[in-house]
Amino acid sequence: MALGKREPVQGELWTPTAELPRSPGHPFYSRLNALLAEAKFDDFVEKLCAEHYANDGRPGVPPGIYFRMLLVGYFEGLDSQRGIAWRCADSQSVREFLGLAPTQPAPDHSTLTLIRKRLPDSVFQEMFLFVLKLSVARNLVPGKTIGVDTTTLEANAAMKSIVRKDNGESWNEYLTRLAREAGIENPTPGDLARFDRQRTDKTVSNSDWRSSTDPDARIAKMKDGTTHMAYKAEHAVDLNSSLIVAADVHLGTASDAKTLPNAVLTASVNLDLAGAPKAVEEVAADRGYHSVEALAACAEMGVRTYIPERRQKTRRWDKKPAEQRRAFHANRRRMKGNHGRELSRKRSALVERSFAHICETGGGRRSHLRGLEDVRKRHLGSVIAYNLGVIMRMLHGIGGPRSLQGVRREVFSVVFCVLSNRKSVFFPFVRSSCCGDLAITPARDSSPRPGPTIRRTAKTVRPSSTD
């Protein structure tokens, strides 16, 4: 057989769309589309967004496609709109999930920006409630206990772009002025760097500085200890179902203790609107949320708090209401019990897991948008996708498209255990290590052919007479 050579071929001028190759679709996205179609997702979102569009003119991108692209951004771990648009245009399975025709182009990143600015924050809140109602309809009923915590989101603003609030000086202009006051005339960039290293009062406060590119961003310390312009995201997670029942984005300087009552109230309202049979009765948080005002506010709403105390030597109650003192001692008494310790452990696991899914694997740690409202919309879109992932995990055992990579190994382990437990002719002596019965260790005898031997640890597996 001779070597074939690739030569340019003149294709047909017209190609029927029926002859174009079609993707079989991703199994996760196919099942997610079936779930959304059963819940009449597209009809709901089109009615919800109809009042924000004109009655005549060129038809825009359907809102169902826009929100599906936000879901793709979370499930694929894409943090920017350009990445989402490229992924939706490149993948045939994602195009099948969006419902695009073979000749229909995927929306670009500028279209996503226009749609986001057109839709108000209330539309995203309604979409969040729609998914929460969907979880209740699928018997994933949230319980009576929630956990609340916050994390920092890196803003789309650099520390080099900060300016002083009083006179508008940039950082380099501020250093140059200080160097000249210290006796350094016409300082070079190297002189400014050395002068900045030798300074002792190198504190940067939000009361003196602001970002010139994102006025809503605040100077804050991130989880890794670095200092950036940041926002603060807050989640209220149901400790029974792992669903996020309330989510919001605050300024980076927002106090945890001051946002706790609003988070508990929002979670209660969302559960009531979603038709959950149980209301919020308990809330667990870390010691950053501990304050007598927050404890008293939660007690007034009829919610029991499980919040560790801050380290403080003495407390004075002579100038504080009696309700705050009663709420403080009741919270201290509950935290000493086993139930309080158990809720603290569950809060640490489940709430931090939601941040890991959304901010780390979901690509939401750094925001490419500017402004508190836009950052809140983008984060709420990831929260909606997270709750859909929890529902898919409950229905099908897999909560994301990238989770299918480990299915083959798990299926092989299960089949191996079943065959070994039935004492098949293929595995008469060895049982799977995941069963905990036998373990393979290196040989210790002096046989001519060294090799692995089987050390029996629990049950003894003997071949049957038929073997």
Coordinates of C-alpha atoms in Angstrom, one line a residue:
M1 CA 0.0 0.0 0.0
A2 CA 1.4 3.3 -1.1
L3 CA 1.6 6.4 1.2
G4 CA -1.4 8.6 0.9
K5 CA -0.8 12.3 0.6
R6 CA -3.2 15.0 1.8
E7 CA -4.2 17.4 -1.0
P8 CA -6.4 20.4 -0.8
V9 CA -9.9 19.5 -1.9
Q10 CA -12.5 22.0 -3.2
G11 CA -15.5 21.5 -1.0
E12 CA -19.1 21.8 -2.0
L13 CA -20.5 25.3 -2.2
W14 CA -23.6 24.4 -0.3
T15 CA -23.8 21.8 2.5
P16 CA -27.2 20.7 3.9
T17 CA -27.5 21.2 7.6
A18 CA -28.8 17.7 8.0
E19 CA -25.4 16.3 6.9
L20 CA -23.4 18.3 9.4
P21 CA -21.8 16.1 12.1
R22 CA -23.7 16.3 15.4
S23 CA -22.3 15.6 18.9
P24 CA -24.0 12.9 21.0
G25 CA -23.9 15.4 23.9
H26 CA -22.4 15.3 27.3
P27 CA -24.4 13.0 29.6
F28 CA -24.4 15.5 32.5
Y29 CA -25.6 18.4 30.3
S30 CA -28.2 16.2 28.7
R31 CA -29.7 15.2 32.0
L32 CA -29.4 18.8 33.3
N33 CA -31.3 20.0 30.2
A34 CA -34.0 17.3 30.9
L35 CA -34.3 18.6 34.4
L36 CA -34.7 22.2 33.3
A37 CA -37.2 21.2 30.6
E38 CA -39.3 19.3 33.0
A39 CA -39.4 22.4 35.3
K40 CA -40.2 24.7 32.3
F41 CA -37.2 26.7 32.9
D42 CA -37.2 28.6 29.6
D43 CA -40.8 29.6 29.9
F44 CA -40.3 30.9 33.4
V45 CA -37.1 33.0 32.5
E46 CA -38.7 34.4 29.4
K47 CA -41.7 35.7 31.3
L48 CA -39.4 37.0 34.0
C49 CA -37.2 39.0 31.6
A50 CA -39.9 40.1 29.1
E51 CA -40.5 43.5 30.8
H52 CA -36.8 44.4 30.5
Y53 CA -36.9 44.1 26.6
A54 CA -38.5 46.2 24.0
N55 CA -41.8 45.1 22.3
D56 CA -40.4 45.4 18.8
G57 CA -37.1 45.4 17.1
R58 CA -34.5 42.7 16.3
P59 CA -34.8 39.7 18.6
G60 CA -32.1 39.4 21.2
V61 CA -30.4 36.3 22.7
P62 CA -33.0 34.3 24.6
P63 CA -32.6 34.6 28.4
G64 CA -32.5 30.8 28.7
I65 CA -29.3 30.7 26.7
Y66 CA -27.7 33.5 28.8
F67 CA -28.4 31.8 32.1
R68 CA -27.2 28.4 30.7
M69 CA -23.9 30.1 29.7
L70 CA -23.5 31.2 33.4
L71 CA -24.1 27.6 34.4
V72 CA -21.4 26.5 31.9
G73 CA -19.0 29.1 33.4
Y74 CA -19.4 27.5 36.9
F75 CA -19.4 23.8 35.8
E76 CA -16.3 24.3 33.5
G77 CA -14.4 26.5 36.0
L78 CA -14.2 29.6 33.8
D79 CA -13.8 32.9 35.6
S80 CA -14.2 35.3 32.6
Q81 CA -16.9 36.0 30.1
R82 CA -14.4 35.7 27.2
G83 CA -13.6 32.2 28.4
I84 CA -17.3 31.3 28.7
A85 CA -18.0 32.6 25.2
W86 CA -15.0 30.7 23.7
R87 CA -16.0 27.4 25.4
C88 CA -19.6 27.7 24.2
A89 CA -18.5 28.4 20.7
D90 CA -15.9 25.6 20.6
S91 CA -17.7 22.6 22.3
Q92 CA -20.4 20.8 20.4
S93 CA -21.8 19.3 23.6
V94 CA -22.1 22.7 25.2
R95 CA -23.8 24.1 22.1
E96 CA -26.2 21.2 22.3
F97 CA -26.8 22.2 26.0
L98 CA -27.5 25.8 25.0
G99 CA -29.9 24.7 22.2
L100 CA -28.0 26.4 19.4
A101 CA -28.7 25.4 15.8
P102 CA -25.7 24.1 13.7
T103 CA -25.4 27.4 11.8
Q104 CA -26.2 29.6 14.8
P105 CA -23.2 31.4 16.4
A106 CA -22.8 31.4 20.1
P107 CA -23.1 34.8 21.9
D108 CA -19.8 36.6 22.4
H109 CA -18.6 38.2 25.6
S110 CA -19.9 41.7 24.7
T111 CA -23.4 40.2 24.4
L112 CA -23.1 38.7 27.9
T113 CA -22.2 42.2 29.2
L114 CA -25.2 43.9 27.6
I115 CA -27.6 41.3 28.9
R116 CA -26.2 41.5 32.4
K117 CA -26.5 45.3 32.5
R118 CA -30.0 45.0 31.1
L119 CA -31.3 42.6 33.8
P120 CA -31.6 44.0 37.3
D121 CA -30.5 42.2 40.4
S122 CA -34.1 41.1 41.2
V123 CA -34.1 38.8 38.1
F124 CA -31.1 36.9 39.5
Q125 CA -32.8 36.7 42.9
E126 CA -35.9 35.2 41.2
M127 CA -33.8 32.7 39.4
F128 CA -32.2 31.7 42.7
L129 CA -35.7 31.1 44.2
F130 CA -36.7 29.1 41.1
V131 CA -33.9 26.6 41.7
L132 CA -34.6 26.6 45.5
K133 CA -38.3 25.7 44.7
L134 CA -37.0 23.0 42.3
S135 CA -35.0 21.4 45.1
V136 CA -38.0 21.3 47.4
A137 CA -40.1 19.7 44.6
R138 CA -37.4 17.1 44.2
N139 CA -37.7 16.2 47.9
L140 CA -34.4 17.8 48.7
V141 CA -36.0 19.7 51.6
P142 CA -33.8 22.1 53.5
G143 CA -33.8 21.6 57.3
K144 CA -34.1 24.0 60.2
T145 CA -30.3 24.6 60.7
I146 CA -28.2 26.9 58.6
G147 CA -24.5 27.8 58.7
V148 CA -23.2 31.3 57.8
D149 CA -19.7 32.3 56.8
T150 CA -17.9 34.8 54.5
T151 CA -14.9 34.7 52.1
T152 CA -13.1 37.4 50.2
L153 CA -13.3 37.8 46.4
E154 CA -10.5 39.5 44.6
A155 CA -11.7 42.6 42.8
N156 CA -10.7 43.7 39.3
A157 CA -8.6 46.5 40.6
A158 CA -4.9 46.6 41.4
M159 CA -3.3 48.1 44.5
K160 CA -1.1 50.3 42.3
S161 CA -4.2 52.1 41.1
I162 CA -5.3 53.4 44.5
V163 CA -5.4 57.2 45.1
R164 CA -5.8 59.3 48.2
K165 CA -9.3 60.5 49.0
D166 CA -8.2 63.9 50.1
N167 CA -6.1 65.2 47.2
G168 CA -6.3 62.4 44.6
E169 CA -2.5 61.6 44.7
S170 CA -1.4 58.2 43.3
W171 CA 0.9 55.9 45.3
N172 CA 4.1 57.1 43.4
E173 CA 3.1 60.8 43.9
Y174 CA 2.5 60.1 47.5
L175 CA 5.9 58.5 48.0
T176 CA 7.6 61.3 46.0
R177 CA 6.1 63.9 48.3
L178 CA 7.2 62.0 51.4
A179 CA 10.7 61.6 50.0
R180 CA 11.1 65.2 49.3
E181 CA 9.8 66.1 52.8
A182 CA 12.5 63.7 54.1
G183 CA 15.3 65.6 52.2
I184 CA 15.6 63.5 49.0
E185 CA 15.4 65.9 46.0
N186 CA 14.4 64.5 42.6
P187 CA 14.2 60.9 43.8
T188 CA 14.6 58.1 41.2
P189 CA 12.4 55.0 41.2
G190 CA 15.2 53.1 43.0
D191 CA 15.3 55.8 45.7
L192 CA 11.6 55.6 46.1
A193 CA 11.8 51.8 46.5
R194 CA 14.5 52.0 49.1
F195 CA 12.7 54.8 50.9
D196 CA 9.5 52.8 50.9
R197 CA 11.2 49.8 52.4
Q198 CA 12.7 51.9 55.2
R199 CA 9.5 53.5 56.3
T200 CA 7.9 52.3 59.5
D201 CA 4.3 53.6 59.1
K202 CA 3.4 51.8 55.9
T203 CA -0.2 51.3 56.6
V204 CA -2.9 51.6 54.0
S205 CA -6.4 52.4 55.2
N206 CA -9.7 52.5 53.4
S207 CA -10.5 55.8 55.1
D208 CA -7.6 57.4 53.3
W209 CA -7.3 55.5 50.0
R210 CA -9.7 54.3 47.3
S211 CA -9.5 52.5 44.0
S212 CA -9.5 54.7 40.9
T213 CA -10.9 51.9 38.7
D214 CA -13.4 50.3 41.0
P215 CA -14.9 52.6 43.7
D216 CA -16.7 49.8 45.4
A217 CA -13.6 47.7 46.0
R218 CA -12.0 47.8 49.4
I219 CA -8.5 47.0 50.7
A220 CA -8.7 43.7 52.5
K221 CA -6.5 40.8 53.4
M222 CA -7.1 37.6 51.4
K223 CA -7.2 34.0 52.6
D224 CA -3.6 33.5 51.6
G225 CA -2.4 36.5 53.7
T226 CA -1.9 38.9 50.7
T227 CA -3.5 42.3 50.5
H228 CA -5.7 43.1 47.5
M229 CA -8.7 45.1 46.6
A230 CA -11.6 42.8 47.4
Y231 CA -15.3 42.2 48.1
K232 CA -16.8 39.9 50.7
A233 CA -19.2 37.0 49.7
E234 CA -21.5 35.6 52.4
H235 CA -23.3 32.2 52.2
A236 CA -26.1 30.8 54.4
V237 CA -25.9 27.0 53.8
D238 CA -28.5 24.5 55.0
L239 CA -26.6 22.0 57.1
N240 CA -29.1 19.2 56.2
S241 CA -29.0 19.4 52.4
S242 CA -25.9 21.4 51.6
L243 CA -28.0 23.9 49.6
I244 CA -27.2 27.6 49.7
V245 CA -30.4 29.2 51.0
A246 CA -29.1 32.8 50.9
A247 CA -26.1 34.5 49.3
D248 CA -24.9 38.1 49.0
V249 CA -21.8 40.1 48.2
H250 CA -20.9 43.0 50.5
L251 CA -18.1 45.6 50.6
G252 CA -14.8 44.2 51.7
T253 CA -14.9 46.1 55.0
A254 CA -18.4 44.9 56.0
S255 CA -18.5 43.5 59.5
D256 CA -19.6 39.8 59.9
A257 CA -21.5 40.5 63.1
K258 CA -23.6 43.3 61.4
T259 CA -24.5 41.2 58.3
L260 CA -25.6 38.1 60.3
P261 CA -29.2 39.2 61.2
N262 CA -29.8 40.1 57.5
A263 CA -28.4 36.8 56.3
V264 CA -30.7 34.9 58.7
L265 CA -33.7 36.9 57.8
T266 CA -33.0 36.5 54.0
A267 CA -32.6 32.7 54.5
S268 CA -35.9 32.5 56.3
V269 CA -37.8 34.5 53.7
N270 CA -36.3 32.4 50.8
L271 CA -37.2 29.2 52.5
D272 CA -40.7 30.5 53.1
L273 CA -41.1 31.5 49.4
A274 CA -39.7 28.2 48.2
G275 CA -42.3 26.3 50.2
A276 CA -40.0 24.6 52.6
P277 CA -41.9 22.9 55.4
K278 CA -39.4 23.9 58.1
A279 CA -38.3 27.4 59.0
V280 CA -34.9 28.5 60.2
E281 CA -34.6 27.7 63.9
E282 CA -30.8 27.4 64.4
V283 CA -27.8 29.2 63.0
A284 CA -24.1 28.3 63.4
A285 CA -21.2 30.6 62.6
D286 CA -17.6 31.2 63.5
R287 CA -16.4 33.6 66.2
G288 CA -16.1 36.5 63.8
Y289 CA -19.9 36.7 64.0
H290 CA -20.0 36.9 67.8
S291 CA -21.5 40.1 69.2
V292 CA -24.2 40.8 71.7
E293 CA -26.1 42.8 69.2
A294 CA -26.2 40.0 66.6
L295 CA -27.1 37.4 69.2
A296 CA -30.0 39.6 70.5
A297 CA -31.2 40.2 67.0
C298 CA -31.3 36.5 66.2
A299 CA -33.0 35.7 69.5
E300 CA -35.7 38.3 68.7
M301 CA -36.4 36.5 65.4
G302 CA -36.7 33.2 67.4
V303 CA -33.5 31.7 66.0
R304 CA -31.1 29.9 68.4
T305 CA -27.4 30.8 67.8
Y306 CA -24.3 28.5 68.1
I307 CA -21.4 31.0 67.8
P308 CA -18.1 30.6 69.7
E309 CA -17.1 33.5 71.8
R310 CA -14.4 35.9 71.1
R311 CA -11.5 36.0 73.5
Q312 CA -12.2 38.8 76.0
K313 CA -11.2 39.2 79.6
T314 CA -14.1 41.0 81.1
R315 CA -17.6 42.1 80.0
R316 CA -19.6 44.9 81.4
W317 CA -23.4 44.7 81.3
D318 CA -24.4 47.8 83.2
K319 CA -25.0 49.8 80.1
K320 CA -26.5 47.1 77.9
P321 CA -30.1 45.9 77.7
A322 CA -31.1 42.7 79.5
E323 CA -32.1 41.0 76.2
Q324 CA -28.5 41.1 75.0
R325 CA -27.3 39.6 78.3
R326 CA -29.8 36.8 78.1
A327 CA -28.9 36.0 74.5
F328 CA -25.2 36.0 75.3
H329 CA -25.5 33.5 78.2
A330 CA -27.9 31.3 76.3
N331 CA -25.5 31.1 73.3
R332 CA -22.6 30.3 75.8
R333 CA -24.7 27.5 77.4
R334 CA -25.6 26.0 74.0
M335 CA -22.0 26.1 72.7
K336 CA -20.9 23.9 75.7
G337 CA -23.2 21.1 74.7
N338 CA -22.6 18.2 72.2
H339 CA -25.1 19.6 69.8
G340 CA -23.2 22.9 69.6
R341 CA -19.9 21.2 68.9
E342 CA -21.5 19.0 66.2
L343 CA -23.1 22.0 64.4
S344 CA -19.7 23.8 64.5
R345 CA -18.1 20.8 62.8
K346 CA -20.8 20.6 60.1
R347 CA -20.6 24.3 59.5
S348 CA -16.9 24.2 58.9
A349 CA -17.3 21.3 56.5
L350 CA -20.4 22.3 54.5
V351 CA -20.1 26.1 54.3
E352 CA -16.4 26.0 53.4
R353 CA -17.2 23.3 50.8
S354 CA -19.6 25.8 49.1
F355 CA -16.8 28.4 48.9
A356 CA -14.4 25.7 47.6
H357 CA -16.8 24.7 44.8
I358 CA -17.8 28.3 43.8
C359 CA -14.5 30.2 44.3
E360 CA -11.9 27.6 43.6
T361 CA -13.2 24.9 41.2
G362 CA -15.9 27.2 39.9
G363 CA -13.5 30.0 39.0
G364 CA -15.2 32.6 41.2
R365 CA -12.3 33.7 43.5
R366 CA -11.3 36.6 41.3
S367 CA -13.9 38.8 39.6
H368 CA -13.3 40.3 36.2
L369 CA -16.2 42.7 36.7
R370 CA -16.3 46.0 38.4
G371 CA -19.0 47.4 40.7
L372 CA -20.8 45.8 43.6
E373 CA -24.0 45.2 41.6
D374 CA -22.2 43.4 38.7
V375 CA -20.1 41.3 41.1
R376 CA -23.2 40.3 43.0
K377 CA -25.0 39.2 39.8
R378 CA -22.0 37.1 38.7
H379 CA -21.6 35.5 42.1
L380 CA -25.4 34.7 42.3
G381 CA -25.2 33.0 39.0
S382 CA -22.5 30.7 40.4
V383 CA -24.6 30.0 43.4
I384 CA -27.6 29.0 41.2
A385 CA -25.3 26.6 39.4
Y386 CA -24.0 25.2 42.7
N387 CA -27.5 24.5 43.9
L388 CA -28.3 22.8 40.5
G389 CA -25.2 20.7 41.0
V390 CA -26.5 19.6 44.5
I391 CA -29.8 18.6 42.9
M392 CA -28.1 16.7 40.1
R393 CA -25.9 14.9 42.7
M394 CA -29.0 13.9 44.6
L395 CA -30.8 12.6 41.5
H396 CA -28.0 11.0 39.5
G397 CA -25.0 10.8 41.9
I398 CA -22.8 13.3 39.9
G399 CA -22.9 17.0 40.5
G400 CA -20.8 18.3 37.5
P401 CA -19.6 17.4 34.0
R402 CA -16.0 17.0 35.2
S403 CA -17.0 14.4 37.8
L404 CA -17.5 11.8 35.1
Q405 CA -13.8 11.4 34.8
G406 CA -13.7 9.3 38.0
V407 CA -16.7 7.2 37.2
R408 CA -14.8 4.5 35.3
R409 CA -12.5 3.8 38.2
E410 CA -15.4 3.7 40.7
V411 CA -17.4 1.3 38.5
F412 CA -14.4 -1.0 38.1
S413 CA -13.9 -1.1 41.9
V414 CA -17.6 -2.0 42.5
V415 CA -17.5 -4.8 39.8
F416 CA -14.2 -6.1 41.3
C417 CA -15.8 -6.2 44.8
V418 CA -18.9 -8.0 43.5
L419 CA -16.9 -10.6 41.6
S420 CA -14.5 -11.2 44.4
N421 CA -17.3 -11.6 47.0
R422 CA -19.0 -14.2 44.7
K423 CA -15.7 -16.1 44.6
S424 CA -15.5 -16.1 40.8
V425 CA -13.1 -18.3 39.0
F426 CA -11.1 -15.1 38.0
F427 CA -10.6 -14.0 41.7
P428 CA -10.7 -17.2 43.8
F429 CA -8.1 -16.1 46.3
V430 CA -7.8 -12.3 46.2
R431 CA -10.6 -9.9 47.3
S432 CA -10.6 -6.2 46.6
S433 CA -8.6 -4.0 48.9
C434 CA -11.5 -1.7 49.4
C435 CA -13.3 -4.5 51.2
G436 CA -10.6 -4.6 53.9
D437 CA -10.3 -8.4 53.9
L438 CA -6.9 -9.0 52.3
A439 CA -3.8 -7.0 51.7
I440 CA -0.9 -7.7 49.4
T441 CA 2.6 -7.3 51.0
P442 CA 6.1 -8.0 49.7
A443 CA 7.4 -11.6 50.2
R444 CA 9.6 -12.3 53.2
D445 CA 10.5 -15.9 52.5
S446 CA 13.7 -17.1 50.7
S447 CA 12.0 -18.7 47.7
P448 CA 13.9 -18.7 44.4
R449 CA 11.3 -16.5 42.8
P450 CA 10.5 -13.6 45.1
G451 CA 7.1 -12.0 44.6
P452 CA 4.1 -10.7 46.4
T453 CA 2.3 -12.8 48.9
I454 CA -1.2 -12.5 50.3
R455 CA -1.5 -11.7 54.0
R456 CA -4.8 -12.6 55.5
T457 CA -6.2 -9.8 57.8
A458 CA -9.8 -10.6 58.4
K459 CA -11.8 -13.4 56.7
T460 CA -10.2 -16.3 54.9
V461 CA -11.3 -16.9 51.4
R462 CA -11.0 -20.5 50.3
P463 CA -11.8 -21.9 46.8
S464 CA -14.9 -23.9 46.6
S465 CA -15.0 -27.5 45.4
T466 CA -16.2 -26.4 42.0
D467 CA -13.1 -24.3 41.4

